[in-house]
């Protein structure tokens, strides 16, 4: 009953879709479509998050492989494959199920940079070997690491360097009032400047209006994700989305 949806992440210089975030859904037989906010915490509690997260990863990688083949067949070539990002909750590191993700990519012949993992900033402070070893293994393998909901948790800036983080995702709560609240704009601008000085890319989350997009573009933000561009899409709809000439 689970299904993985994909939300486009667009490059703000040309508004092409170059990345997608995998977001799990539960197609419940009687309740209809149930969102992850309603069941991820329960899956964590009852010890199922490892298996669920692993399943999402395998689905996401299978789709990324298909899109790549599709683009090759269409003669678009391999110069612009879509990078897929997968959310990992802290409990998954402890469960140890993501330890073999690097091996799985290798066996499928997919380049490691086609996968990004999204973690929250607090995880970088967790010193348990199951966390640090896996993060360092991702880094060594060339898998990208993104910090989700950046600015809402506890951060240690030095850890952004230590774990070779690639991308910061500015939380939706700073984007929402960007056009009306000068302090939100100041925070977004400061995050973008800091990230760029550290050599990191920035994705703005929850972009819903053209005015928000324009401010973010002016501030030098690299990528944006949000309803303005597309909602999370079922795999077939996502395939159509990236096949349209403008994408
Ligand atoms: P998240 O990682 O911050 O994902 C972004 C959420 O914002 C998604 O909610 C997405 O649908 C929503 N969103 C995107 N653009 C907009 C917008 O323009 N406006 C508004 N209002 N919302 C927007 P979703 O899909 O309900 O997911 C909620 C959370 O559930 C995710 O937050 C993530 O933390 C978690 N989650 C989803 N899939 C997985 C998964 O496979 N594994 C784990 N561990 N967590 C997951
Ligand atoms: Ca995320
Ligand atoms: Ca987020």
mmCIF file of C-alpha atoms and ligand atoms in Angstrom:
data_model
loop_
_atom_site.group_PDB
_atom_site.id
_atom_site.type_symbol
_atom_site.label_atom_id
_atom_site.label_comp_id
_atom_site.label_asym_id
_atom_site.label_seq_id
_atom_site.Cartn_x
_atom_site.Cartn_y
_atom_site.Cartn_z
ATOM 1 C CA UNK A 1 0.000 0.000 0.000
ATOM 2 C CA UNK A 2 3.018 2.312 0.119
ATOM 3 C CA UNK A 3 3.941 4.436 -2.852
ATOM 4 C CA UNK A 4 6.859 6.780 -3.467
ATOM 5 C CA UNK A 5 6.074 10.209 -4.895
ATOM 6 C CA UNK A 6 8.679 12.514 -6.396
ATOM 7 C CA UNK A 7 8.737 16.285 -6.042
ATOM 8 C CA UNK A 8 10.765 18.208 -8.631
ATOM 9 C CA UNK A 9 13.617 20.429 -7.437
ATOM 10 C CA UNK A 10 14.412 23.062 -10.036
ATOM 11 C CA UNK A 11 17.616 24.860 -10.840
ATOM 12 C CA UNK A 12 16.847 28.556 -10.327
ATOM 13 C CA UNK A 13 19.105 29.752 -13.117
ATOM 14 C CA UNK A 14 17.108 28.059 -15.857
ATOM 15 C CA UNK A 15 14.159 26.513 -14.030
ATOM 16 C CA UNK A 16 15.055 23.050 -15.254
ATOM 17 C CA UNK A 17 14.311 20.092 -13.045
ATOM 18 C CA UNK A 18 17.617 18.470 -12.116
ATOM 19 C CA UNK A 19 16.694 16.801 -8.837
ATOM 20 C CA UNK A 20 13.735 15.161 -7.127
ATOM 21 C CA UNK A 21 12.889 14.379 -3.522
ATOM 22 C CA UNK A 22 11.373 10.969 -2.800
ATOM 23 C CA UNK A 23 8.396 11.297 -0.439
ATOM 24 C CA UNK A 24 6.535 8.228 0.781
ATOM 25 C CA UNK A 25 2.726 7.952 0.752
ATOM 26 C CA UNK A 26 0.369 5.319 2.143
ATOM 27 C CA UNK A 27 -2.490 4.416 -0.150
ATOM 28 C CA UNK A 28 -4.786 3.111 2.557
ATOM 29 C CA UNK A 29 -7.697 0.926 1.338
ATOM 30 C CA UNK A 30 -10.308 2.770 3.408
ATOM 31 C CA UNK A 31 -8.664 6.006 4.572
ATOM 32 C CA UNK A 32 -7.352 7.040 1.159
ATOM 33 C CA UNK A 33 -3.978 8.710 0.718
ATOM 34 C CA UNK A 34 -2.210 9.083 4.079
ATOM 35 C CA UNK A 35 0.761 11.476 4.390
ATOM 36 C CA UNK A 36 4.093 10.601 6.009
ATOM 37 C CA UNK A 37 3.546 13.036 8.892
ATOM 38 C CA UNK A 38 0.857 10.616 10.055
ATOM 39 C CA UNK A 39 2.865 7.388 9.965
ATOM 40 C CA UNK A 40 6.662 7.961 9.917
ATOM 41 C CA UNK A 41 6.750 8.599 13.669
ATOM 42 C CA UNK A 42 4.741 5.418 14.253
ATOM 43 C CA UNK A 43 7.031 3.401 11.973
ATOM 44 C CA UNK A 44 9.939 4.709 14.052
ATOM 45 C CA UNK A 45 8.251 3.810 17.296
ATOM 46 C CA UNK A 46 7.401 0.234 16.345
ATOM 47 C CA UNK A 47 10.773 -0.439 14.747
ATOM 48 C CA UNK A 48 9.633 -0.530 11.123
ATOM 49 C CA UNK A 49 11.412 2.604 9.886
ATOM 50 C CA UNK A 50 14.499 0.636 8.799
ATOM 51 C CA UNK A 51 12.487 -1.636 6.515
ATOM 52 C CA UNK A 52 10.280 1.206 5.248
ATOM 53 C CA UNK A 53 13.213 3.523 4.584
ATOM 54 C CA UNK A 54 15.073 0.755 2.791
ATOM 55 C CA UNK A 55 12.057 0.131 0.584
ATOM 56 C CA UNK A 56 11.789 3.851 -0.267
ATOM 57 C CA UNK A 57 15.490 3.892 -1.145
ATOM 58 C CA UNK A 58 15.170 0.890 -3.488
ATOM 59 C CA UNK A 59 12.115 2.384 -5.205
ATOM 60 C CA UNK A 60 13.836 5.748 -5.597
ATOM 61 C CA UNK A 61 16.988 4.224 -7.051
ATOM 62 C CA UNK A 62 14.988 2.028 -9.434
ATOM 63 C CA UNK A 63 13.112 5.086 -10.715
ATOM 64 C CA UNK A 64 16.285 7.173 -11.026
ATOM 65 C CA UNK A 65 17.766 4.367 -13.131
ATOM 66 C CA UNK A 66 14.686 4.330 -15.366
ATOM 67 C CA UNK A 67 14.701 8.106 -15.898
ATOM 68 C CA UNK A 68 18.354 7.896 -16.831
ATOM 69 C CA UNK A 69 17.652 5.143 -19.374
ATOM 70 C CA UNK A 70 14.678 7.126 -20.693
ATOM 71 C CA UNK A 71 16.787 10.206 -21.248
ATOM 72 C CA UNK A 72 19.510 8.170 -22.919
ATOM 73 C CA UNK A 73 16.969 6.556 -25.244
ATOM 74 C CA UNK A 74 15.573 9.995 -26.073
ATOM 75 C CA UNK A 75 19.069 11.129 -26.997
ATOM 76 C CA UNK A 76 19.265 13.629 -24.152
ATOM 77 C CA UNK A 77 22.378 11.797 -23.081
ATOM 78 C CA UNK A 78 23.849 11.228 -19.719
ATOM 79 C CA UNK A 79 25.025 14.753 -19.056
ATOM 80 C CA UNK A 80 21.954 15.700 -17.025
ATOM 81 C CA UNK A 81 20.628 12.754 -15.040
ATOM 82 C CA UNK A 82 18.110 13.487 -12.314
ATOM 83 C CA UNK A 83 19.506 13.228 -8.817
ATOM 84 C CA UNK A 84 17.078 11.650 -6.393
ATOM 85 C CA UNK A 85 17.139 12.487 -2.687
ATOM 86 C CA UNK A 86 15.887 10.215 0.060
ATOM 87 C CA UNK A 87 15.003 11.226 3.629
ATOM 88 C CA UNK A 88 16.727 9.287 6.380
ATOM 89 C CA UNK A 89 15.525 9.513 9.939
ATOM 90 C CA UNK A 90 18.074 9.135 12.764
ATOM 91 C CA UNK A 91 16.596 5.787 13.811
ATOM 92 C CA UNK A 92 17.474 4.340 10.401
ATOM 93 C CA UNK A 93 21.155 4.915 11.080
ATOM 94 C CA UNK A 94 20.838 3.082 14.360
ATOM 95 C CA UNK A 95 18.892 0.255 12.689
ATOM 96 C CA UNK A 96 21.873 -0.013 10.319
ATOM 97 C CA UNK A 97 19.774 -0.740 7.248
ATOM 98 C CA UNK A 98 21.298 2.037 5.135
ATOM 99 C CA UNK A 99 24.819 0.697 5.558
ATOM 100 C CA UNK A 100 24.619 -1.223 2.254
ATOM 101 C CA UNK A 101 23.152 1.570 0.116
ATOM 102 C CA UNK A 102 26.557 2.321 -1.355
ATOM 103 C CA UNK A 103 26.933 -1.335 -2.379
ATOM 104 C CA UNK A 104 23.465 -1.374 -3.928
ATOM 105 C CA UNK A 105 24.234 1.636 -6.145
ATOM 106 C CA UNK A 106 27.474 0.036 -7.235
ATOM 107 C CA UNK A 107 25.766 -3.247 -8.130
ATOM 108 C CA UNK A 108 23.207 -1.361 -10.223
ATOM 109 C CA UNK A 109 25.962 0.548 -11.990
ATOM 110 C CA UNK A 110 24.615 3.936 -10.950
ATOM 111 C CA UNK A 111 26.991 6.788 -10.179
ATOM 112 C CA UNK A 112 26.939 7.708 -6.468
ATOM 113 C CA UNK A 113 26.147 11.386 -7.108
ATOM 114 C CA UNK A 114 22.738 10.348 -8.447
ATOM 115 C CA UNK A 115 21.736 9.801 -4.810
ATOM 116 C CA UNK A 116 21.451 12.419 -2.099
ATOM 117 C CA UNK A 117 20.433 11.653 1.457
ATOM 118 C CA UNK A 118 18.506 14.224 3.474
ATOM 119 C CA UNK A 119 19.285 14.312 7.181
ATOM 120 C CA UNK A 120 18.483 16.852 9.862
ATOM 121 C CA UNK A 121 21.221 19.004 11.370
ATOM 122 C CA UNK A 122 20.944 17.404 14.819
ATOM 123 C CA UNK A 123 22.131 14.076 13.402
ATOM 124 C CA UNK A 124 25.561 15.573 12.722
ATOM 125 C CA UNK A 125 25.965 15.990 16.492
ATOM 126 C CA UNK A 126 25.231 12.313 17.177
ATOM 127 C CA UNK A 127 28.521 10.620 17.965
ATOM 128 C CA UNK A 128 27.365 7.009 17.887
ATOM 129 C CA UNK A 129 29.469 4.949 15.444
ATOM 130 C CA UNK A 130 26.359 3.738 13.576
ATOM 131 C CA UNK A 131 25.755 7.385 12.636
ATOM 132 C CA UNK A 132 29.254 8.717 12.034
ATOM 133 C CA UNK A 133 30.551 5.614 10.213
ATOM 134 C CA UNK A 134 27.583 5.566 7.843
ATOM 135 C CA UNK A 135 27.819 9.303 7.146
ATOM 136 C CA UNK A 136 31.535 9.032 6.462
ATOM 137 C CA UNK A 137 30.920 5.998 4.219
ATOM 138 C CA UNK A 138 28.368 8.025 2.219
ATOM 139 C CA UNK A 139 30.872 10.844 1.917
ATOM 140 C CA UNK A 140 33.715 8.554 0.857
ATOM 141 C CA UNK A 141 31.495 6.882 -1.738
ATOM 142 C CA UNK A 142 30.511 10.243 -3.258
ATOM 143 C CA UNK A 143 26.862 10.156 -2.180
ATOM 144 C CA UNK A 144 25.609 13.706 -1.593
ATOM 145 C CA UNK A 145 24.451 14.781 1.842
ATOM 146 C CA UNK A 146 21.783 17.466 2.289
ATOM 147 C CA UNK A 147 20.745 19.092 5.546
ATOM 148 C CA UNK A 148 16.943 19.172 5.686
ATOM 149 C CA UNK A 149 14.883 21.897 7.406
ATOM 150 C CA UNK A 150 18.076 23.925 7.870
ATOM 151 C CA UNK A 151 17.792 26.612 10.526
ATOM 152 C CA UNK A 152 15.169 24.915 12.682
ATOM 153 C CA UNK A 153 17.349 22.619 14.824
ATOM 154 C CA UNK A 154 20.643 22.660 16.667
ATOM 155 C CA UNK A 155 23.583 23.215 14.338
ATOM 156 C CA UNK A 156 27.314 23.035 14.709
ATOM 157 C CA UNK A 157 28.740 24.773 11.683
ATOM 158 C CA UNK A 158 32.070 22.934 11.991
ATOM 159 C CA UNK A 159 30.230 19.649 11.364
ATOM 160 C CA UNK A 160 29.107 20.876 7.964
ATOM 161 C CA UNK A 161 32.777 20.759 7.007
ATOM 162 C CA UNK A 162 33.690 17.582 8.885
ATOM 163 C CA UNK A 163 31.059 15.485 7.124
ATOM 164 C CA UNK A 164 31.501 17.215 3.774
ATOM 165 C CA UNK A 165 27.852 18.235 3.533
ATOM 166 C CA UNK A 166 26.915 19.251 -0.029
ATOM 167 C CA UNK A 167 23.603 21.069 0.298
ATOM 168 C CA UNK A 168 21.528 23.058 2.795
ATOM 169 C CA UNK A 169 17.756 23.062 2.443
ATOM 170 C CA UNK A 170 16.286 26.291 3.833
ATOM 171 C CA UNK A 171 13.237 25.334 5.838
ATOM 172 C CA UNK A 172 9.792 26.239 4.543
ATOM 173 C CA UNK A 173 9.107 28.322 7.677
ATOM 174 C CA UNK A 174 11.656 30.929 6.477
ATOM 175 C CA UNK A 175 10.376 30.905 2.900
ATOM 176 C CA UNK A 176 6.687 31.308 3.723
ATOM 177 C CA UNK A 177 6.829 34.984 4.779
ATOM 178 C CA UNK A 178 9.851 35.950 2.715
ATOM 179 C CA UNK A 179 8.035 38.768 0.972
ATOM 180 C CA UNK A 180 6.534 40.310 4.121
ATOM 181 C CA UNK A 181 8.973 39.581 6.953
ATOM 182 C CA UNK A 182 12.377 41.268 6.539
ATOM 183 C CA UNK A 183 13.982 39.036 9.169
ATOM 184 C CA UNK A 184 13.040 35.885 7.240
ATOM 185 C CA UNK A 185 14.610 37.389 4.136
ATOM 186 C CA UNK A 186 17.725 38.277 6.165
ATOM 187 C CA UNK A 187 17.972 34.679 7.445
ATOM 188 C CA UNK A 188 17.574 33.234 3.955
ATOM 189 C CA UNK A 189 20.182 35.611 2.537
ATOM 190 C CA UNK A 190 22.622 34.867 5.361
ATOM 191 C CA UNK A 191 22.237 31.086 4.932
ATOM 192 C CA UNK A 192 22.862 31.416 1.184
ATOM 193 C CA UNK A 193 26.008 33.550 1.668
ATOM 194 C CA UNK A 194 27.375 31.236 4.381
ATOM 195 C CA UNK A 195 26.654 28.113 2.340
ATOM 196 C CA UNK A 196 28.344 29.496 -0.754
ATOM 197 C CA UNK A 197 31.419 30.547 1.219
ATOM 198 C CA UNK A 198 31.652 26.970 2.495
ATOM 199 C CA UNK A 199 31.218 25.652 -1.044
ATOM 200 C CA UNK A 200 27.713 24.290 -0.444
ATOM 201 C CA UNK A 201 24.589 24.569 -2.612
ATOM 202 C CA UNK A 202 21.247 25.816 -1.308
ATOM 203 C CA UNK A 203 17.716 24.536 -1.953
ATOM 204 C CA UNK A 204 14.754 26.639 -0.778
ATOM 205 C CA UNK A 205 11.818 24.528 0.384
ATOM 206 C CA UNK A 206 8.124 25.352 0.124
ATOM 207 C CA UNK A 207 8.311 27.925 -2.661
ATOM 208 C CA UNK A 208 4.698 28.693 -3.522
ATOM 209 C CA UNK A 209 4.742 32.092 -5.251
ATOM 210 C CA UNK A 210 6.650 33.780 -8.063
ATOM 211 C CA UNK A 211 7.528 36.625 -5.667
ATOM 212 C CA UNK A 212 9.266 34.176 -3.290
ATOM 213 C CA UNK A 213 11.121 32.601 -6.223
ATOM 214 C CA UNK A 214 12.288 35.998 -7.473
ATOM 215 C CA UNK A 215 13.615 37.077 -4.054
ATOM 216 C CA UNK A 216 15.429 33.761 -3.660
ATOM 217 C CA UNK A 217 16.917 34.026 -7.128
ATOM 218 C CA UNK A 218 18.085 37.586 -6.384
ATOM 219 C CA UNK A 219 19.688 36.311 -3.184
ATOM 220 C CA UNK A 220 21.629 33.750 -5.232
ATOM 221 C CA UNK A 221 19.756 30.634 -4.116
ATOM 222 C CA UNK A 222 20.707 27.668 -6.338
ATOM 223 C CA UNK A 223 17.570 25.492 -6.318
ATOM 224 C CA UNK A 224 13.929 25.681 -5.312
ATOM 225 C CA UNK A 225 11.248 23.150 -4.477
ATOM 226 C CA UNK A 226 7.596 23.860 -3.914
ATOM 227 C CA UNK A 227 4.047 23.947 -5.200
ATOM 228 C CA UNK A 228 4.919 26.840 -7.558
ATOM 229 C CA UNK A 229 6.826 24.340 -9.691
ATOM 230 C CA UNK A 230 5.057 21.079 -8.839
ATOM 231 C CA UNK A 231 3.523 19.090 -6.007
ATOM 232 C CA UNK A 232 4.980 15.694 -5.172
ATOM 233 C CA UNK A 233 4.028 13.523 -8.175
ATOM 234 C CA UNK A 234 3.370 9.823 -8.641
ATOM 235 C CA UNK A 235 6.238 8.218 -10.584
ATOM 236 C CA UNK A 236 4.362 8.224 -13.930
ATOM 237 C CA UNK A 237 3.395 11.874 -13.541
ATOM 238 C CA UNK A 238 6.966 12.749 -12.627
ATOM 239 C CA UNK A 239 8.211 10.977 -15.761
ATOM 240 C CA UNK A 240 5.810 13.083 -17.855
ATOM 241 C CA UNK A 241 6.901 16.232 -16.003
ATOM 242 C CA UNK A 242 10.566 15.787 -16.900
ATOM 243 C CA UNK A 243 9.749 14.700 -20.456
ATOM 244 C CA UNK A 244 8.054 18.019 -21.274
ATOM 245 C CA UNK A 245 10.395 20.136 -23.436
ATOM 246 C CA UNK A 246 10.658 23.001 -20.927
ATOM 247 C CA UNK A 247 12.134 20.686 -18.323
HETATM 248 P P1 LIG B 1 10.294 17.165 4.373
HETATM 249 O O1 LIG B 1 11.463 16.277 4.164
HETATM 250 O O2 LIG B 1 10.579 18.547 4.868
HETATM 251 O O3 LIG B 1 9.541 17.196 2.970
HETATM 252 C C1 LIG B 1 8.941 18.334 2.417
HETATM 253 C C2 LIG B 1 7.464 18.376 2.739
HETATM 254 O O4 LIG B 1 6.936 19.643 2.317
HETATM 255 C C3 LIG B 1 6.646 17.329 1.974
HETATM 256 O O5 LIG B 1 5.577 16.931 2.830
HETATM 257 C C4 LIG B 1 6.132 18.127 0.783
HETATM 258 O O6 LIG B 1 4.963 17.593 0.225
HETATM 259 C C5 LIG B 1 5.874 19.465 1.426
HETATM 260 N N1 LIG B 1 5.912 20.567 0.454
HETATM 261 C C6 LIG B 1 6.634 20.652 -0.668
HETATM 262 N N2 LIG B 1 6.453 21.830 -1.290
HETATM 263 C C7 LIG B 1 5.569 22.525 -0.535
HETATM 264 C C8 LIG B 1 4.964 23.828 -0.655
HETATM 265 O O7 LIG B 1 5.209 24.583 -1.590
HETATM 266 N N3 LIG B 1 4.104 24.209 0.339
HETATM 267 C C9 LIG B 1 3.797 23.394 1.400
HETATM 268 N N4 LIG B 1 2.953 23.837 2.300
HETATM 269 N N5 LIG B 1 4.353 22.157 1.531
HETATM 270 C C10 LIG B 1 5.220 21.733 0.585
HETATM 271 P P2 LIG B 1 5.209 15.405 3.019
HETATM 272 O O8 LIG B 1 5.381 14.662 1.727
HETATM 273 O O9 LIG B 1 3.888 15.362 3.685
HETATM 274 O O10 LIG B 1 6.324 14.874 3.996
HETATM 275 C C11 LIG B 1 6.390 15.290 5.324
HETATM 276 C C12 LIG B 1 7.639 14.814 5.989
HETATM 277 O O11 LIG B 1 7.645 13.396 6.132
HETATM 278 C C13 LIG B 1 8.898 15.128 5.178
HETATM 279 O O12 LIG B 1 9.244 16.469 5.386
HETATM 280 C C14 LIG B 1 9.870 14.141 5.777
HETATM 281 O O13 LIG B 1 10.421 14.626 6.974
HETATM 282 C C15 LIG B 1 8.978 12.954 6.104
HETATM 283 N N6 LIG B 1 9.155 11.911 5.089
HETATM 284 C C16 LIG B 1 8.562 11.792 3.863
HETATM 285 N N7 LIG B 1 8.980 10.675 3.232
HETATM 286 C C17 LIG B 1 9.889 10.077 4.067
HETATM 287 C C18 LIG B 1 10.696 8.891 3.979
HETATM 288 O O14 LIG B 1 10.708 8.142 2.978
HETATM 289 N N8 LIG B 1 11.499 8.619 5.068
HETATM 290 C C19 LIG B 1 11.540 9.415 6.153
HETATM 291 N N9 LIG B 1 12.352 9.071 7.166
HETATM 292 N N10 LIG B 1 10.809 10.540 6.258
HETATM 293 C C20 LIG B 1 9.981 10.857 5.234
HETATM 294 CA CA1 LIG B 2 13.280 16.264 3.110
HETATM 295 CA CA1 LIG B 3 12.365 19.790 4.666
#
